CSV table of C-alpha atoms and ligand atoms in Angstrom, one decimal:
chain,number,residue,atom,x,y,z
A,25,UNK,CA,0.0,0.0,0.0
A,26,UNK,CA,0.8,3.8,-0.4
A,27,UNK,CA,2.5,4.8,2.4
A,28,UNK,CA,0.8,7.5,2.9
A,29,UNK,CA,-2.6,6.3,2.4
A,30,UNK,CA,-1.6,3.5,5.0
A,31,UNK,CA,-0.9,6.5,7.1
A,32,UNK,CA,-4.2,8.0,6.8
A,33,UNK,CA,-5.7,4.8,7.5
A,34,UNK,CA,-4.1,4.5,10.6
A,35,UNK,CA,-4.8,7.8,11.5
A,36,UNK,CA,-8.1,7.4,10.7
A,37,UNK,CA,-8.5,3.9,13.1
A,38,UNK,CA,-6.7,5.6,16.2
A,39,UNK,CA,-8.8,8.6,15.7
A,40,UNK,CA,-11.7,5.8,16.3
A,41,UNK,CA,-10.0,3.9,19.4
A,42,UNK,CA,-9.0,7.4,20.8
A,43,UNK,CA,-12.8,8.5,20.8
A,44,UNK,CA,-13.5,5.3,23.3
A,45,UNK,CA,-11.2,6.9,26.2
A,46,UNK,CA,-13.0,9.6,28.5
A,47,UNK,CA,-9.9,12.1,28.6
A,48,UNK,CA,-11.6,13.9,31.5
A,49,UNK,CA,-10.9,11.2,33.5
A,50,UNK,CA,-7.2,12.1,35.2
A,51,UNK,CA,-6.0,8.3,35.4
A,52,UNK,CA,-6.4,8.1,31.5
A,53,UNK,CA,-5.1,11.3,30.8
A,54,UNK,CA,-2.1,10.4,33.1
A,55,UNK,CA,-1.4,7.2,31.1
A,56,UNK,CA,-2.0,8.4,27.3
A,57,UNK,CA,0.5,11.5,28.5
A,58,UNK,CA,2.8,8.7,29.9
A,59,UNK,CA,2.6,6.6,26.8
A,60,UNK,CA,3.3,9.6,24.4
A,61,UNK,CA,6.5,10.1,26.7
A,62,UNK,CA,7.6,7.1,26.4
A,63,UNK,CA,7.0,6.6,22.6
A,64,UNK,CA,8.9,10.2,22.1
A,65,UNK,CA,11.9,8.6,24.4
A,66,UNK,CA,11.4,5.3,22.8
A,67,UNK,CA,12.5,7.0,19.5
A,68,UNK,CA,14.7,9.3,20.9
A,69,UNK,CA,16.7,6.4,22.0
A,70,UNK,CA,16.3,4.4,18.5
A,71,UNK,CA,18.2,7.5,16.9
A,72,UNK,CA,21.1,7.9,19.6
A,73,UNK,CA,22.0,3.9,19.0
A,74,UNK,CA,21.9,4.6,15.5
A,75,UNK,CA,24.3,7.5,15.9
A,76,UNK,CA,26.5,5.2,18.3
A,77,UNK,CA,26.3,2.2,15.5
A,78,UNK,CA,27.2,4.8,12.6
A,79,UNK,CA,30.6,6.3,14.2
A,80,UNK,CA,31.4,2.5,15.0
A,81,UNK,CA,31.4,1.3,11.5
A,82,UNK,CA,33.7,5.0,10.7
A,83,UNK,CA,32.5,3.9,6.7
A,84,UNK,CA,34.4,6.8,5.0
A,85,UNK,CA,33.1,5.7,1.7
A,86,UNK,CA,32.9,9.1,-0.3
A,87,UNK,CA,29.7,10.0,-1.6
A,88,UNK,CA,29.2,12.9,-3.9
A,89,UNK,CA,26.3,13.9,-5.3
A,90,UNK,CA,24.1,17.1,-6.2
A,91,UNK,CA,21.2,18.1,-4.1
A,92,UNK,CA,18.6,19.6,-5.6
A,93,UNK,CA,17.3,23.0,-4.5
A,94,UNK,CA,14.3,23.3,-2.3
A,95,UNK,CA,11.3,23.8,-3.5
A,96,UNK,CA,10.1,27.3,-3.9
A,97,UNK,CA,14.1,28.9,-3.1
A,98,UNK,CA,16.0,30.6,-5.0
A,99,UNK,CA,19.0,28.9,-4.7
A,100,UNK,CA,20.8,27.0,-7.1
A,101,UNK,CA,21.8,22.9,-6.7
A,102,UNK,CA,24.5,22.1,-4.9
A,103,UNK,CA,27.3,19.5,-5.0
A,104,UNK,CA,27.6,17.6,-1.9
A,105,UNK,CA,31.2,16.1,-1.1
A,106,UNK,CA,30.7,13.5,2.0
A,107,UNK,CA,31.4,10.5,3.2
A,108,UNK,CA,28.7,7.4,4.3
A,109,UNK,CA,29.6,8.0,7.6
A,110,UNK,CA,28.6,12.0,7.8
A,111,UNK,CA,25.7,11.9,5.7
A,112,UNK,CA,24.0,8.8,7.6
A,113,UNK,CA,24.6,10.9,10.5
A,114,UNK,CA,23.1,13.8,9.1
A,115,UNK,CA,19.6,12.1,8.4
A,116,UNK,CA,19.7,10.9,11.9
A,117,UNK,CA,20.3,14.2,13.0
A,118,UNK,CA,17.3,15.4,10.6
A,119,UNK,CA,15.2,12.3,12.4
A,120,UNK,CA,16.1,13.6,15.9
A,121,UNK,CA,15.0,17.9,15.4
A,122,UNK,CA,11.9,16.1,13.5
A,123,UNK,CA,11.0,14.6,16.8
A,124,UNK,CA,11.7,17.8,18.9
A,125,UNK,CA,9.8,19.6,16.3
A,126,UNK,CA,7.0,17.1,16.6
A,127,UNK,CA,7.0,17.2,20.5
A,128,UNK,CA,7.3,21.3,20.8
A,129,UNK,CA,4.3,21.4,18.7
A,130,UNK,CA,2.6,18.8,20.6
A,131,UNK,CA,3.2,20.3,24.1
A,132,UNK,CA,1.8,23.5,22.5
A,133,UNK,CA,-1.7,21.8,21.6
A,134,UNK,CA,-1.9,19.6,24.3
A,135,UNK,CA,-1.0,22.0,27.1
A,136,UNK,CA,-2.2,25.3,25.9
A,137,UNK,CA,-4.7,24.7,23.5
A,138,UNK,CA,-6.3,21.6,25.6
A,139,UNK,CA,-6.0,19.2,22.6
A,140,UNK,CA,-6.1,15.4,23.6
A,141,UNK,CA,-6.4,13.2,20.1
A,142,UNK,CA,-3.4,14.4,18.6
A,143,UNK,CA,-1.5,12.5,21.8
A,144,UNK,CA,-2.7,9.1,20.5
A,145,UNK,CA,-1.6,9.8,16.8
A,146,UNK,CA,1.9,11.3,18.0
A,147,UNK,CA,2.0,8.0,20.1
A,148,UNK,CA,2.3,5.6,17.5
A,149,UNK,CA,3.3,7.5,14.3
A,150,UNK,CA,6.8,8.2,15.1
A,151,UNK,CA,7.5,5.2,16.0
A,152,UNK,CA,6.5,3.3,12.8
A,153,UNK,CA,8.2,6.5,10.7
A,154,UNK,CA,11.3,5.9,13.0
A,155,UNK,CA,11.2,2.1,11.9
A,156,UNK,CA,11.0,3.4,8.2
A,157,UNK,CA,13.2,5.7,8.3
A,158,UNK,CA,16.5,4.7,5.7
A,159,UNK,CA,19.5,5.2,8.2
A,160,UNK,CA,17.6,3.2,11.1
A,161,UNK,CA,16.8,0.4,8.2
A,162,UNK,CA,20.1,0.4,7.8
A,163,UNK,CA,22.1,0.5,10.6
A,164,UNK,CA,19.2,-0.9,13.4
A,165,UNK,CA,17.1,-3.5,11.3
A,166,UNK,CA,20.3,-4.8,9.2
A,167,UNK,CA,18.8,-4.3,5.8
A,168,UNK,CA,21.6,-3.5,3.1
A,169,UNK,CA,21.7,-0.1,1.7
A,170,UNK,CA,20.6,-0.8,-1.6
A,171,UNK,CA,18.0,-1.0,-3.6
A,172,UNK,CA,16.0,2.1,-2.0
A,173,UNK,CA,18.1,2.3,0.2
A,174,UNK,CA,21.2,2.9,-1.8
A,175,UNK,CA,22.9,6.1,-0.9
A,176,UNK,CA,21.4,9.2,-1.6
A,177,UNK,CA,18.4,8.5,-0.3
A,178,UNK,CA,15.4,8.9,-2.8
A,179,UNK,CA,13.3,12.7,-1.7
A,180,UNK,CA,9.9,11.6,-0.7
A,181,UNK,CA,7.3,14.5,-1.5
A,182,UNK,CA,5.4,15.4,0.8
A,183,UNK,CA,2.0,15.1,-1.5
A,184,UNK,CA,2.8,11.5,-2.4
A,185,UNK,CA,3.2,10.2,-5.7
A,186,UNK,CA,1.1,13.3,-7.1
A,187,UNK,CA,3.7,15.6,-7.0
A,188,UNK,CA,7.5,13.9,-7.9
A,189,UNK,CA,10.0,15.5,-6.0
A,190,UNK,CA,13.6,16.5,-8.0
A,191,UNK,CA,15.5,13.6,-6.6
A,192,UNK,CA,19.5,13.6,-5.5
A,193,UNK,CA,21.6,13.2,-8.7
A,194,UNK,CA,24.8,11.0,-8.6
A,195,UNK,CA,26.1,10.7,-12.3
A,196,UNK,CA,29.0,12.8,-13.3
A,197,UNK,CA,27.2,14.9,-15.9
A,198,UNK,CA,25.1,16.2,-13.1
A,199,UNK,CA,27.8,17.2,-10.7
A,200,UNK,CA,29.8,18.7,-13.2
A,201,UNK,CA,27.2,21.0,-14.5
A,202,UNK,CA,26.0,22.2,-10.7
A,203,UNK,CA,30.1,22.3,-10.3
A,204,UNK,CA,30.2,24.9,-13.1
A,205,UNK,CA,27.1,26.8,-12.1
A,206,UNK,CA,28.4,27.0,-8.8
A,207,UNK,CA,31.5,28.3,-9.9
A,208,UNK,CA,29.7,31.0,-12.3
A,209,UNK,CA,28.0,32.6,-8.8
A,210,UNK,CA,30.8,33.0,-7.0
B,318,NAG,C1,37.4,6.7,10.9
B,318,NAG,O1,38.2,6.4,9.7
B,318,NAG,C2,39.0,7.5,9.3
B,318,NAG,C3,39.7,7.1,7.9
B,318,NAG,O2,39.4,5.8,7.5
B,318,NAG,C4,40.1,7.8,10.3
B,318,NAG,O3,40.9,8.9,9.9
B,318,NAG,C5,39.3,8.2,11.6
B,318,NAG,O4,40.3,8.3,12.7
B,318,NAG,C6,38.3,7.1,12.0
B,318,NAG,N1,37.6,7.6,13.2
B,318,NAG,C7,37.3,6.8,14.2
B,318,NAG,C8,36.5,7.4,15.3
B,318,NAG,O5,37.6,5.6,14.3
B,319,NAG,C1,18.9,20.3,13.8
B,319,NAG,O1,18.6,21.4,14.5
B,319,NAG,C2,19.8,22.2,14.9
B,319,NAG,C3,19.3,23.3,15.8
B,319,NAG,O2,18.3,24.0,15.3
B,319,NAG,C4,20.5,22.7,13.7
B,319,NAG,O3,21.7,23.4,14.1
B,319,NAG,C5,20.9,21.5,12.8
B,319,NAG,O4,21.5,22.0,11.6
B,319,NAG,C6,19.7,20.6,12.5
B,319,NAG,N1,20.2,19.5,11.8
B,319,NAG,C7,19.7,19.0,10.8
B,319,NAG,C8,20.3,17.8,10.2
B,319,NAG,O5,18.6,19.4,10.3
B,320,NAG,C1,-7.9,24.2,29.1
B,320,NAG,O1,-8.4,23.5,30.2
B,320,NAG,C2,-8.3,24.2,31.5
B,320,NAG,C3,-8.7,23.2,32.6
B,320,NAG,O2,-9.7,22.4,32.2
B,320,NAG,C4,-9.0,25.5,31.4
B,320,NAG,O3,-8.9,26.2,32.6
B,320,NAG,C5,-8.5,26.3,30.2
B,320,NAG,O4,-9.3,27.5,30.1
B,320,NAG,C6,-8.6,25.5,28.9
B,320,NAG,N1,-7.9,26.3,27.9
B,320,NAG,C7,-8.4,26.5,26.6
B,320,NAG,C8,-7.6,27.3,25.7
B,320,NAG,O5,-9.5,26.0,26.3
């Protein structure tokens, strides 16, 4: 299935099973907060044994390739010069601000704005995104970085298969020309 229409689904059945708790009630307020903790931590952790595998291994395999610029900025590509190592680190790094992001905005609806569903959602979520994520694939599950999971990592746009995202391009034709262009803004 899509994965973001098996997202939606999801959503959509904990949105169901949520409805069944009375939140007024302080006991199950006090566990669905202490599960969302946990969950939050639970990721949290999956990310910092990731980091701790990563800089075991030390792979120093160079990896170049050209990024393409965000959507909607001005900017042009860029040629990215680093090694398996860094860049695995990197999208762990990207995994962890998600999460403080994620629990930021969170504490803001829950606490200030009284919201309640969201919790259950932000429980389970992250953890099956943390599980998909590439680098935790990788270096956590044992799957071999190939395949879609072959470094760089494919973009994944955020409106799904509608809209195709530029993706990462490795070939030397590609770096060269961003090289050149790069060179011409200096
Ligand atoms: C990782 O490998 C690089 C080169 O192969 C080496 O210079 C560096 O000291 C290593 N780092 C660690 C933490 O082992
Ligand atoms: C994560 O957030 C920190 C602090 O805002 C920032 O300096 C860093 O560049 C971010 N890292 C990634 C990989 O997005
Ligand atoms: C949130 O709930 C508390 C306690 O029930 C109440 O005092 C407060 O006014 C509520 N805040 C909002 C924004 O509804």
């Amino acid at each position: 299935m899509n994965p973001q229409i098996a997202n939606l689904v999801l959503v959509l059945f904990i949105v169901q099973v949520a409805r069944k708790f009375d939140m007024e009630d302080p006991n199950v307020l006090f566990y669905v907060r202490a599960f969302y903790a946990s969950s939050q931590l639970l990721v949290m952790t999956l990310c910092y044994i990731t980091k701790f595998k990563i800089k075991a291994k030390n792979d120093t395999t160079p990896l170049k390739y050209v990024e393409p610029a965000k959507p909607f900025q001005q900017e042009p590509n860029e040629v990215v010069q680093t090694t398996f190592r860094d860049y695995d680190l990197k999208k762990v790094d990207e995994l962890i601000n998600q999460t403080i992001i994620g629990v930021v905005i969170m504490s803001a609806l829950h606490f200030y704005w009284n919201f309640t569903q969201p919790l259950f959602i932000q429980t389970i979520l992250p953890v099956k995104n943390a599980l998909q994520n590439n680098v935790i694939r990788i270096h956590l599950l044992g799957h071999k970085a190939e395949g879609e999971l072959k470094r760089p990592f494919k973009i994944v746009s955020p409106f799904g298969a509608l809209a195709d995202a530029q993706q990462p391009a490795t070939d030397k034709a590609s770096i060269k020309k961003a090289e050149k262009a790069a060179k011409k803004n200096e």
